[in-house]
PDB file of C-alpha atoms in Angstrom:
ATOM      1  CA  UNK A  65     -73.399  69.091  33.703  1.00 60.00           C
ATOM      2  CA  UNK A  66     -74.692  66.172  31.721  1.00 65.00           C
ATOM      3  CA  UNK A  67     -72.629  63.060  31.059  1.00 48.00           C
ATOM      4  CA  UNK A  68     -72.821  63.648  27.316  1.00 51.00           C
ATOM      5  CA  UNK A  69     -71.330  67.147  27.718  1.00 52.00           C
ATOM      6  CA  UNK A  70     -68.575  65.809  29.940  1.00 41.00           C
ATOM      7  CA  UNK A  71     -67.745  63.063  27.439  1.00 40.00           C
ATOM      8  CA  UNK A  72     -67.601  65.616  24.635  1.00 41.00           C
ATOM      9  CA  UNK A  73     -65.201  67.812  26.628  1.00 47.00           C
ATOM     10  CA  UNK A  74     -63.026  64.814  27.497  1.00 42.00           C
ATOM     11  CA  UNK A  75     -62.929  63.718  23.847  1.00 44.00           C
ATOM     12  CA  UNK A  76     -61.844  67.201  22.747  1.00 45.00           C
ATOM     13  CA  UNK A  77     -59.207  67.291  25.484  1.00 44.00           C
ATOM     14  CA  UNK A  78     -57.868  63.881  24.489  1.00 46.00           C
ATOM     15  CA  UNK A  79     -57.703  64.941  20.832  1.00 46.00           C
ATOM     16  CA  UNK A  80     -55.735  68.060  21.727  1.00 44.00           C
ATOM     17  CA  UNK A  81     -53.352  66.119  23.954  1.00 47.00           C
ATOM     18  CA  UNK A  82     -52.734  63.516  21.263  1.00 51.00           C
ATOM     19  CA  UNK A  83     -51.629  66.189  18.802  1.00 66.00           C
ATOM     20  CA  UNK A  84     -47.894  66.464  18.542  1.00 85.00           C
ATOM     21  CA  UNK A  85     -45.821  68.883  16.505  1.00 90.00           C
ATOM     22  CA  UNK A  86     -42.096  68.495  15.916  1.00 96.00           C
ATOM     23  CA  UNK A  87     -40.172  71.479  14.534  1.00 98.00           C
ATOM     24  CA  UNK A  88     -36.725  70.959  12.966  1.00 98.00           C
ATOM     25  CA  UNK A  89     -34.013  73.500  12.193  1.00 98.00           C
ATOM     26  CA  UNK A  90     -30.469  73.294  10.858  1.00 97.00           C
ATOM     27  CA  UNK A  91     -28.132  74.047  13.807  1.00 98.00           C
ATOM     28  CA  UNK A  92     -25.820  76.481  11.984  1.00 98.00           C
ATOM     29  CA  UNK A  93     -25.756  78.576   8.816  1.00 98.00           C
ATOM     30  CA  UNK A  94     -22.593  80.383   7.673  1.00 98.00           C
ATOM     31  CA  UNK A  95     -22.877  83.256   5.197  1.00 98.00           C
ATOM     32  CA  UNK A  96     -20.778  86.124   3.917  1.00 97.00           C
ATOM     33  CA  UNK A  97     -21.809  89.684   4.674  1.00 98.00           C
ATOM     34  CA  UNK A  98     -24.059  91.100   1.956  1.00 97.00           C
ATOM     35  CA  UNK A  99     -25.368  87.701   0.814  1.00 98.00           C
ATOM     36  CA  UNK A 100     -28.654  85.891   1.523  1.00 98.00           C
ATOM     37  CA  UNK A 101     -29.065  83.511   4.461  1.00 99.00           C
ATOM     38  CA  UNK A 102     -31.467  80.570   4.116  1.00 98.00           C
ATOM     39  CA  UNK A 103     -32.847  79.710   7.544  1.00 98.00           C
ATOM     40  CA  UNK A 104     -34.614  76.390   7.095  1.00 98.00           C
ATOM     41  CA  UNK A 105     -37.457  75.197   9.281  1.00 98.00           C
ATOM     42  CA  UNK A 106     -39.808  72.265   8.790  1.00 98.00           C
ATOM     43  CA  UNK A 107     -42.407  70.575  10.937  1.00 96.00           C
ATOM     44  CA  UNK A 108     -44.172  67.246  11.344  1.00 93.00           C
ATOM     45  CA  UNK A 109     -47.566  66.783  12.947  1.00 86.00           C
ATOM     46  CA  UNK A 110     -49.529  63.735  13.913  1.00 76.00           C
ATOM     47  CA  UNK A 111     -52.632  65.271  12.314  1.00 64.00           C
ATOM     48  CA  UNK A 112     -52.196  67.384   9.190  1.00 59.00           C
ATOM     49  CA  UNK A 113     -55.889  68.226   8.877  1.00 66.00           C
ATOM     50  CA  UNK A 114     -55.620  71.506  10.754  1.00 66.00           C
ATOM     51  CA  UNK A 115     -56.598  74.278   8.340  1.00 69.00           C
ATOM     52  CA  UNK A 116     -55.339  77.338  10.217  1.00 82.00           C
ATOM     53  CA  UNK A 117     -51.712  77.806  11.096  1.00 90.00           C
ATOM     54  CA  UNK A 118     -48.748  80.083  10.912  1.00 93.00           C
ATOM     55  CA  UNK A 119     -45.182  80.580  11.984  1.00 96.00           C
ATOM     56  CA  UNK A 120     -42.888  83.139  13.571  1.00 96.00           C
ATOM     57  CA  UNK A 121     -39.155  83.570  13.861  1.00 98.00           C
ATOM     58  CA  UNK A 122     -37.492  84.981  16.971  1.00 97.00           C
ATOM     59  CA  UNK A 123     -33.944  86.232  17.343  1.00 96.00           C
ATOM     60  CA  UNK A 124     -31.779  85.444  20.389  1.00 94.00           C
ATOM     61  CA  UNK A 125     -34.686  84.523  22.719  1.00 90.00           C
ATOM     62  CA  UNK A 126     -37.613  82.205  22.018  1.00 89.00           C
ATOM     63  CA  UNK A 127     -41.085  83.781  22.326  1.00 81.00           C
ATOM     64  CA  UNK A 128     -39.689  87.327  22.242  1.00 84.00           C
ATOM     65  CA  UNK A 129     -40.115  89.740  19.364  1.00 84.00           C
ATOM     66  CA  UNK A 130     -41.263  88.314  16.040  1.00 92.00           C
ATOM     67  CA  UNK A 131     -38.636  89.366  13.472  1.00 94.00           C
ATOM     68  CA  UNK A 132     -41.383  89.810  10.846  1.00 94.00           C
ATOM     69  CA  UNK A 133     -42.532  92.837  12.872  1.00 92.00           C
ATOM     70  CA  UNK A 134     -39.051  94.279  13.420  1.00 93.00           C
ATOM     71  CA  UNK A 135     -37.868  97.387  11.576  1.00 92.00           C
ATOM     72  CA  UNK A 136     -34.366  95.893  11.638  1.00 93.00           C
ATOM     73  CA  UNK A 137     -35.459  93.214   9.155  1.00 95.00           C
ATOM     74  CA  UNK A 138     -37.922  95.308   7.153  1.00 93.00           C
ATOM     75  CA  UNK A 139     -37.738  94.631   3.392  1.00 95.00           C
ATOM     76  CA  UNK A 140     -35.014  91.987   3.914  1.00 97.00           C
ATOM     77  CA  UNK A 141     -37.145  88.909   4.667  1.00 98.00           C
ATOM     78  CA  UNK A 142     -38.799  86.423   2.332  1.00 97.00           C
ATOM     79  CA  UNK A 143     -41.312  83.974   3.824  1.00 96.00           C
ATOM     80  CA  UNK A 144     -42.708  80.724   2.498  1.00 95.00           C
ATOM     81  CA  UNK A 145     -46.091  81.010   0.824  1.00 94.00           C
ATOM     82  CA  UNK A 146     -49.156  79.826   2.749  1.00 91.00           C
ATOM     83  CA  UNK A 147     -49.438  76.901   0.327  1.00 91.00           C
ATOM     84  CA  UNK A 148     -45.830  75.802   0.939  1.00 93.00           C
ATOM     85  CA  UNK A 149     -46.290  76.208   4.672  1.00 93.00           C
ATOM     86  CA  UNK A 150     -49.375  73.976   4.729  1.00 89.00           C
ATOM     87  CA  UNK A 151     -48.558  71.515   1.923  1.00 90.00           C
ATOM     88  CA  UNK A 152     -44.759  71.224   2.115  1.00 93.00           C
ATOM     89  CA  UNK A 153     -44.591  71.744   5.918  1.00 94.00           C
ATOM     90  CA  UNK A 154     -41.959  74.440   5.432  1.00 97.00           C
ATOM     91  CA  UNK A 155     -41.593  77.516   7.639  1.00 98.00           C
ATOM     92  CA  UNK A 156     -38.251  78.594   6.175  1.00 98.00           C
ATOM     93  CA  UNK A 157     -37.193  82.179   5.577  1.00 98.00           C
ATOM     94  CA  UNK A 158     -34.549  84.000   3.584  1.00 98.00           C
ATOM     95  CA  UNK A 159     -32.739  86.960   5.103  1.00 98.00           C
ATOM     96  CA  UNK A 160     -31.314  89.189   2.367  1.00 98.00           C
ATOM     97  CA  UNK A 161     -28.313  91.514   2.513  1.00 98.00           C
ATOM     98  CA  UNK A 162     -27.090  90.137   5.838  1.00 98.00           C
ATOM     99  CA  UNK A 163     -24.761  92.187   7.991  1.00 97.00           C
ATOM    100  CA  UNK A 164     -22.506  91.385  10.923  1.00 96.00           C
ATOM    101  CA  UNK A 165     -25.212  92.552  13.330  1.00 96.00           C
ATOM    102  CA  UNK A 166     -27.510  89.796  12.014  1.00 97.00           C
ATOM    103  CA  UNK A 167     -25.234  87.192  13.624  1.00 97.00           C
ATOM    104  CA  UNK A 168     -27.115  85.317  16.327  1.00 97.00           C
ATOM    105  CA  UNK A 169     -29.499  82.520  17.258  1.00 98.00           C
ATOM    106  CA  UNK A 170     -32.833  82.317  15.417  1.00 98.00           C
ATOM    107  CA  UNK A 171     -35.804  80.241  16.598  1.00 98.00           C
ATOM    108  CA  UNK A 172     -38.653  78.995  14.405  1.00 98.00           C
ATOM    109  CA  UNK A 173     -42.061  78.662  16.070  1.00 97.00           C
ATOM    110  CA  UNK A 174     -44.993  76.921  14.367  1.00 96.00           C
ATOM    111  CA  UNK A 175     -48.568  76.991  15.624  1.00 94.00           C
ATOM    112  CA  UNK A 176     -51.974  75.745  14.568  1.00 91.00           C
ATOM    113  CA  UNK A 177     -55.453  76.506  15.852  1.00 85.00           C
ATOM    114  CA  UNK A 178     -58.749  74.725  15.408  1.00 77.00           C
ATOM    115  CA  UNK A 179     -60.969  73.642  18.280  1.00 76.00           C
ATOM    116  CA  UNK A 180     -57.671  73.556  20.193  1.00 80.00           C
ATOM    117  CA  UNK A 181     -54.267  75.222  19.973  1.00 85.00           C
ATOM    118  CA  UNK A 182     -50.972  73.444  19.260  1.00 90.00           C
ATOM    119  CA  UNK A 183     -47.533  75.051  19.153  1.00 92.00           C
ATOM    120  CA  UNK A 184     -43.953  73.849  18.730  1.00 95.00           C
ATOM    121  CA  UNK A 185     -40.529  75.346  18.215  1.00 97.00           C
ATOM    122  CA  UNK A 186     -37.142  74.309  16.903  1.00 97.00           C
ATOM    123  CA  UNK A 187     -33.882  74.247  18.840  1.00 97.00           C
ATOM    124  CA  UNK A 188     -32.569  77.277  16.976  1.00 98.00           C
ATOM    125  CA  UNK A 189     -30.247  78.061  14.081  1.00 98.00           C
ATOM    126  CA  UNK A 190     -27.068  80.011  14.720  1.00 99.00           C
ATOM    127  CA  UNK A 191     -26.484  82.463  11.874  1.00 98.00           C
ATOM    128  CA  UNK A 192     -22.786  83.250  11.539  1.00 98.00           C
ATOM    129  CA  UNK A 193     -22.067  86.227   9.281  1.00 98.00           C
ATOM    130  CA  UNK A 194     -18.450  86.784   8.269  1.00 96.00           C
ATOM    131  CA  UNK A 195     -16.678  89.500   6.311  1.00 92.00           C
ATOM    132  CA  UNK A 196     -14.843  88.522   3.157  1.00 81.00           C
ATOM    133  CA  UNK A 197     -11.064  88.576   3.183  1.00 65.00           C
ATOM    134  CA  UNK A 198     -10.976  91.216   0.509  1.00 58.00           C
ATOM    135  CA  UNK A 199      -9.762  94.688   1.291  1.00 53.00           C
ATOM    136  CA  UNK A 200      -6.967  97.045   0.496  1.00 43.00           C
ATOM    137  CA  UNK A 201      -3.709  96.729   2.373  1.00 42.00           C
ATOM    138  CA  UNK A 202      -0.604  98.729   1.656  1.00 38.00           C
ATOM    139  CA  UNK A 203       2.688  96.982   2.321  1.00 40.00           C
ATOM    140  CA  UNK A 204       6.154  98.468   1.882  1.00 40.00           C
ATOM    141  CA  UNK A 205       8.574  95.733   0.843  1.00 41.00           C
ATOM    142  CA  UNK A 206      12.281  96.169   1.433  1.00 43.00           C
ATOM    143  CA  UNK A 207      12.067  99.870   1.992  1.00 42.00           C
ATOM    144  CA  UNK A 208      15.765 100.319   1.226  1.00 43.00           C
ATOM    145  CA  UNK A 209      15.383  99.192  -2.389  1.00 41.00           C
ATOM    146  CA  UNK A 210      11.736  99.779  -3.273  1.00 42.00           C
ATOM    147  CA  UNK A 211      10.024 102.922  -2.151  1.00 44.00           C
ATOM    148  CA  UNK A 212       6.765 102.132  -3.885  1.00 46.00           C
ATOM    149  CA  UNK A 213       3.858 100.547  -2.046  1.00 48.00           C
ATOM    150  CA  UNK A 214       2.246  97.324  -3.203  1.00 46.00           C
ATOM    151  CA  UNK A 215      -1.540  97.263  -3.073  1.00 48.00           C
ATOM    152  CA  UNK A 216      -3.187  93.902  -2.465  1.00 46.00           C
ATOM    153  CA  UNK A 217      -6.852  93.566  -3.254  1.00 48.00           C
ATOM    154  CA  UNK A 218      -7.403  89.925  -2.337  1.00 48.00           C
ATOM    155  CA  UNK A 219      -6.083  88.863   1.053  1.00 47.00           C
ATOM    156  CA  UNK A 220      -7.372  85.305   0.668  1.00 46.00           C
ATOM    157  CA  UNK A 221      -4.499  84.457  -1.671  1.00 44.00           C
ATOM    158  CA  UNK A 222      -1.837  86.478   0.098  1.00 41.00           C
ATOM    159  CA  UNK A 223       0.889  85.209   2.400  1.00 43.00           C
ATOM    160  CA  UNK A 224       3.207  87.786   3.905  1.00 41.00           C
ATOM    161  CA  UNK A 225       6.560  86.779   5.370  1.00 36.00           C
ATOM    162  CA  UNK A 226       9.182  88.940   7.017  1.00 37.00           C
ATOM    163  CA  UNK A 227      12.904  88.523   6.446  1.00 38.00           C
TER     164      UNK A 227
END
């Protein structure tokens, strides 16, 4: 091997080692069942001249299944455009019509490739999906005097006391 080839390899190695990517996520997102969850992810790199990149989201375990390929999330995900990913450094997603089973930890992973490969991931966002307090409850009040049930449709504003 010639010295010039060795120097070229060392220069490429040094360039790849000097690249750093930092991925940031919001620690927790709380949403109501049936609504849309915004899972935000952004990144910073020491060199933004890398033309080819992409991102993935994983649920529960980092580097496991990409949720973009999961039937469970089919037709419920909105991704950032390629332009926003590259120019605004955003790898955020929106998960529509969330259900209780969507509750969990979501990891954002960003990667770029050129003459070398660089990858980084966030610490995760916990998505907490809750059910609204609305429902139908039938309460019999003072059964000796009133034999008709009372139907409550909004439990958020209801306080029940017993005498």
